[in-house]
């Protein structure tokens, strides 16, 4: 049996080393590429870094969740998960508690939006919930903790709501009370003057009344003091005075837009309202991503460093270059050794080299 020469053995070892090096290099590229193959947080409720928030829309008095339909359609078309729960309209404390329960069942970041009286509700519901990243107020009440809506509404002139209200006594197993609704003949002028009369006639017939005590009860909390907020001022609003909406937004330090709209801006200008919500959602996604990145960086410092999302492919390619370069250098060294071996045919160990 003829023993392989030293040169043959060296060539075989070089082939094995080169193959192993290239395999490691290719794996180094493949793993990060797979991790980055899809955008993070494109589905509402995702809890990952940069997750797209779930948008929760809370309606106000004299209306129901269908008023958000135009906004919902636009946000869903963009891939947002949207929820528009019913607002009981029994008072700030009870309604905030109810909506807070809805929020607890949502995973991941939340953008919480309130219209009209719904603004008072989200201010209480978001308090203490770390998942609520942004608040959006659409021609809404934004009371501070302990404020009463009736007194807040009287701070500025411009509202024509009170004279248009119609009281209706009610009785339940827990006691008696009074509901308030808008007189059908006044509904369009006071509530939705920029909508067709045929539309507002249906809205007036289907309106949901609010308990009169909602305007005398104290607001339980003011989440806008700790959570970034966005506000839309409806300059033609006759239900809540535009000057009150401006005052509230300035007090809260809200990102504010003003439009020529009646009280129901989400119906007459759904695109503008959707844009405002997208702004708040984009900000909350950035904040969530930054927070998660900081947390990841902190945890990585105690162990092995992780690749940054934006640089993983570059680092992987650098790893490929380093490993490939090592393989080339190794090959070059082996070639030199081979040549030296060929130059020394009398070497007694040449026939037994392994």
mmCIF file of N, CA, C and O in Angstrom, residues 199-236:
data_model
loop_
_atom_site.group_PDB
_atom_site.id
_atom_site.type_symbol
_atom_site.label_atom_id
_atom_site.label_comp_id
_atom_site.label_asym_id
_atom_site.label_seq_id
_atom_site.Cartn_x
_atom_site.Cartn_y
_atom_site.Cartn_z
ATOM 1 N N UNK A 199 -78.414 62.463 7.820
ATOM 2 C CA UNK A 199 -77.515 61.709 8.703
ATOM 3 C C UNK A 199 -77.756 62.064 10.164
ATOM 4 O O UNK A 199 -77.842 61.189 11.031
ATOM 5 N N UNK A 200 -77.861 63.348 10.451
ATOM 6 C CA UNK A 200 -78.040 63.762 11.845
ATOM 7 C C UNK A 200 -79.418 63.391 12.384
ATOM 8 O O UNK A 200 -79.578 63.204 13.593
ATOM 9 N N UNK A 201 -80.401 63.250 11.509
ATOM 10 C CA UNK A 201 -81.725 62.809 11.962
ATOM 11 C C UNK A 201 -81.648 61.385 12.504
ATOM 12 O O UNK A 201 -82.256 61.055 13.536
ATOM 13 N N UNK A 202 -80.879 60.549 11.814
ATOM 14 C CA UNK A 202 -80.683 59.172 12.292
ATOM 15 C C UNK A 202 -79.877 59.174 13.588
ATOM 16 O O UNK A 202 -80.191 58.443 14.536
ATOM 17 N N UNK A 203 -78.824 59.991 13.646
ATOM 18 C CA UNK A 203 -77.994 60.064 14.852
ATOM 19 C C UNK A 203 -78.808 60.527 16.058
ATOM 20 O O UNK A 203 -78.637 60.015 17.172
ATOM 21 N N UNK A 204 -79.686 61.480 15.858
ATOM 22 C CA UNK A 204 -80.513 61.993 16.953
ATOM 23 C C UNK A 204 -81.442 60.910 17.483
ATOM 24 O O UNK A 204 -81.657 60.799 18.695
ATOM 25 N N UNK A 205 -81.990 60.118 16.568
ATOM 26 C CA UNK A 205 -82.906 59.051 16.984
ATOM 27 C C UNK A 205 -82.178 57.939 17.728
ATOM 28 O O UNK A 205 -82.756 57.290 18.618
ATOM 29 N N UNK A 206 -80.901 57.695 17.377
ATOM 30 C CA UNK A 206 -80.149 56.584 17.958
ATOM 31 C C UNK A 206 -79.225 57.010 19.091
ATOM 32 O O UNK A 206 -78.502 56.179 19.644
ATOM 33 N N UNK A 207 -79.237 58.285 19.462
ATOM 34 C CA UNK A 207 -78.302 58.770 20.474
ATOM 35 C C UNK A 207 -78.466 58.046 21.802
ATOM 36 O O UNK A 207 -79.562 57.653 22.204
ATOM 37 N N UNK A 208 -77.342 57.875 22.496
ATOM 38 C CA UNK A 208 -77.358 57.257 23.820
ATOM 39 C C UNK A 208 -77.274 58.358 24.875
ATOM 40 O O UNK A 208 -76.357 59.189 24.840
ATOM 41 N N UNK A 209 -78.187 58.389 25.821
ATOM 42 C CA UNK A 209 -78.164 59.438 26.850
ATOM 43 C C UNK A 209 -77.054 59.215 27.860
ATOM 44 O O UNK A 209 -76.519 58.114 27.998
ATOM 45 N N UNK A 210 -76.727 60.266 28.574
ATOM 46 C CA UNK A 210 -75.717 60.203 29.620
ATOM 47 C C UNK A 210 -76.365 60.572 30.948
ATOM 48 O O UNK A 210 -77.274 61.415 31.003
ATOM 49 N N UNK A 211 -75.902 59.950 32.006
ATOM 50 C CA UNK A 211 -76.427 60.275 33.334
ATOM 51 C C UNK A 211 -76.065 61.710 33.694
ATOM 52 O O UNK A 211 -74.919 62.145 33.511
ATOM 53 N N UNK A 212 -77.026 62.468 34.197
ATOM 54 C CA UNK A 212 -76.787 63.861 34.567
ATOM 55 C C UNK A 212 -75.682 63.975 35.616
ATOM 56 O O UNK A 212 -74.934 64.963 35.648
ATOM 57 N N UNK A 213 -75.543 62.942 36.428
ATOM 58 C CA UNK A 213 -74.511 62.963 37.478
ATOM 59 C C UNK A 213 -73.099 62.963 36.906
ATOM 60 O O UNK A 213 -72.133 63.304 37.605
ATOM 61 N N UNK A 214 -72.961 62.602 35.636
ATOM 62 C CA UNK A 214 -71.631 62.621 35.019
ATOM 63 C C UNK A 214 -71.048 64.031 34.984
ATOM 64 O O UNK A 214 -69.828 64.204 34.946
ATOM 65 N N UNK A 215 -71.932 65.039 35.003
ATOM 66 C CA UNK A 215 -71.469 66.424 34.944
ATOM 67 C C UNK A 215 -71.303 67.053 36.331
ATOM 68 O O UNK A 215 -70.900 68.216 36.436
ATOM 69 N N UNK A 216 -71.601 66.268 37.371
ATOM 70 C CA UNK A 216 -71.435 66.773 38.733
ATOM 71 C C UNK A 216 -70.432 65.956 39.546
ATOM 72 O O UNK A 216 -69.995 66.388 40.610
ATOM 73 N N UNK A 217 -70.071 64.778 39.030
ATOM 74 C CA UNK A 217 -69.082 63.940 39.719
ATOM 75 C C UNK A 217 -67.670 64.453 39.452
ATOM 76 O O UNK A 217 -67.396 65.063 38.402
ATOM 77 N N UNK A 218 -66.762 64.188 40.373
ATOM 78 C CA UNK A 218 -65.368 64.617 40.218
ATOM 79 C C UNK A 218 -64.573 63.621 39.370
ATOM 80 O O UNK A 218 -64.788 62.408 39.437
ATOM 81 N N UNK A 219 -63.675 64.154 38.564
ATOM 82 C CA UNK A 219 -62.806 63.299 37.745
ATOM 83 C C UNK A 219 -61.849 62.522 38.655
ATOM 84 O O UNK A 219 -61.211 63.113 39.529
ATOM 85 N N UNK A 220 -61.728 61.210 38.455
ATOM 86 C CA UNK A 220 -60.911 60.393 39.361
ATOM 87 C C UNK A 220 -59.410 60.527 39.155
ATOM 88 O O UNK A 220 -58.626 60.256 40.072
ATOM 89 N N UNK A 221 -58.980 60.909 37.951
ATOM 90 C CA UNK A 221 -57.539 60.989 37.678
ATOM 91 C C UNK A 221 -57.310 61.822 36.421
ATOM 92 O O UNK A 221 -58.244 62.135 35.679
ATOM 93 N N UNK A 222 -56.059 62.186 36.197
ATOM 94 C CA UNK A 222 -55.676 62.966 35.002
ATOM 95 C C UNK A 222 -54.410 62.341 34.415
ATOM 96 O O UNK A 222 -53.290 62.791 34.675
ATOM 97 N N UNK A 223 -54.601 61.291 33.614
ATOM 98 C CA UNK A 223 -53.464 60.561 33.053
ATOM 99 C C UNK A 223 -52.607 61.416 32.134
ATOM 100 O O UNK A 223 -51.427 61.124 31.918
ATOM 101 N N UNK A 224 -53.188 62.505 31.589
ATOM 102 C CA UNK A 224 -52.414 63.368 30.695
ATOM 103 C C UNK A 224 -51.256 64.064 31.406
ATOM 104 O O UNK A 224 -50.366 64.623 30.751
ATOM 105 N N UNK A 225 -51.250 64.020 32.710
ATOM 106 C CA UNK A 225 -50.129 64.623 33.455
ATOM 107 C C UNK A 225 -48.860 63.779 33.345
ATOM 108 O O UNK A 225 -47.757 64.283 33.570
ATOM 109 N N UNK A 226 -48.994 62.498 33.035
ATOM 110 C CA UNK A 226 -47.828 61.618 32.954
ATOM 111 C C UNK A 226 -47.682 60.928 31.601
ATOM 112 O O UNK A 226 -46.636 60.345 31.323
ATOM 113 N N UNK A 227 -48.702 60.986 30.764
ATOM 114 C CA UNK A 227 -48.666 60.302 29.467
ATOM 115 C C UNK A 227 -48.736 61.345 28.356
ATOM 116 O O UNK A 227 -49.580 62.245 28.406
ATOM 117 N N UNK A 228 -47.878 61.264 27.347
ATOM 118 C CA UNK A 228 -47.914 62.235 26.235
ATOM 119 C C UNK A 228 -49.301 62.267 25.585
ATOM 120 O O UNK A 228 -49.952 61.228 25.431
ATOM 121 N N UNK A 229 -49.729 63.467 25.209
ATOM 122 C CA UNK A 229 -51.079 63.605 24.660
ATOM 123 C C UNK A 229 -51.104 64.407 23.371
ATOM 124 O O UNK A 229 -50.234 65.250 23.119
ATOM 125 N N UNK A 230 -52.116 64.121 22.574
ATOM 126 C CA UNK A 230 -52.402 64.821 21.330
ATOM 127 C C UNK A 230 -53.833 65.340 21.418
ATOM 128 O O UNK A 230 -54.696 64.682 22.019
ATOM 129 N N UNK A 231 -54.112 66.492 20.843
ATOM 130 C CA UNK A 231 -55.452 67.061 20.957
ATOM 131 C C UNK A 231 -55.883 67.684 19.644
ATOM 132 O O UNK A 231 -55.089 68.311 18.945
ATOM 133 N N UNK A 232 -57.155 67.494 19.333
ATOM 134 C CA UNK A 232 -57.761 68.143 18.182
ATOM 135 C C UNK A 232 -58.794 69.140 18.673
ATOM 136 O O UNK A 232 -59.702 68.789 19.427
ATOM 137 N N UNK A 233 -58.645 70.395 18.258
ATOM 138 C CA UNK A 233 -59.593 71.456 18.585
ATOM 139 C C UNK A 233 -60.522 71.658 17.395
ATOM 140 O O UNK A 233 -60.064 71.932 16.284
ATOM 141 N N UNK A 234 -61.821 71.494 17.629
ATOM 142 C CA UNK A 234 -62.822 71.717 16.583
ATOM 143 C C UNK A 234 -63.292 73.165 16.672
ATOM 144 O O UNK A 234 -64.011 73.538 17.609
ATOM 145 N N UNK A 235 -62.894 73.973 15.717
ATOM 146 C CA UNK A 235 -63.130 75.413 15.812
ATOM 147 C C UNK A 235 -64.594 75.815 15.678
ATOM 148 O O UNK A 235 -64.966 76.924 16.061
ATOM 149 N N UNK A 236 -65.428 74.931 15.140
ATOM 150 C CA UNK A 236 -66.856 75.233 15.009
ATOM 151 C C UNK A 236 -67.697 74.433 16.011
ATOM 152 O O UNK A 236 -68.899 74.264 15.829
#
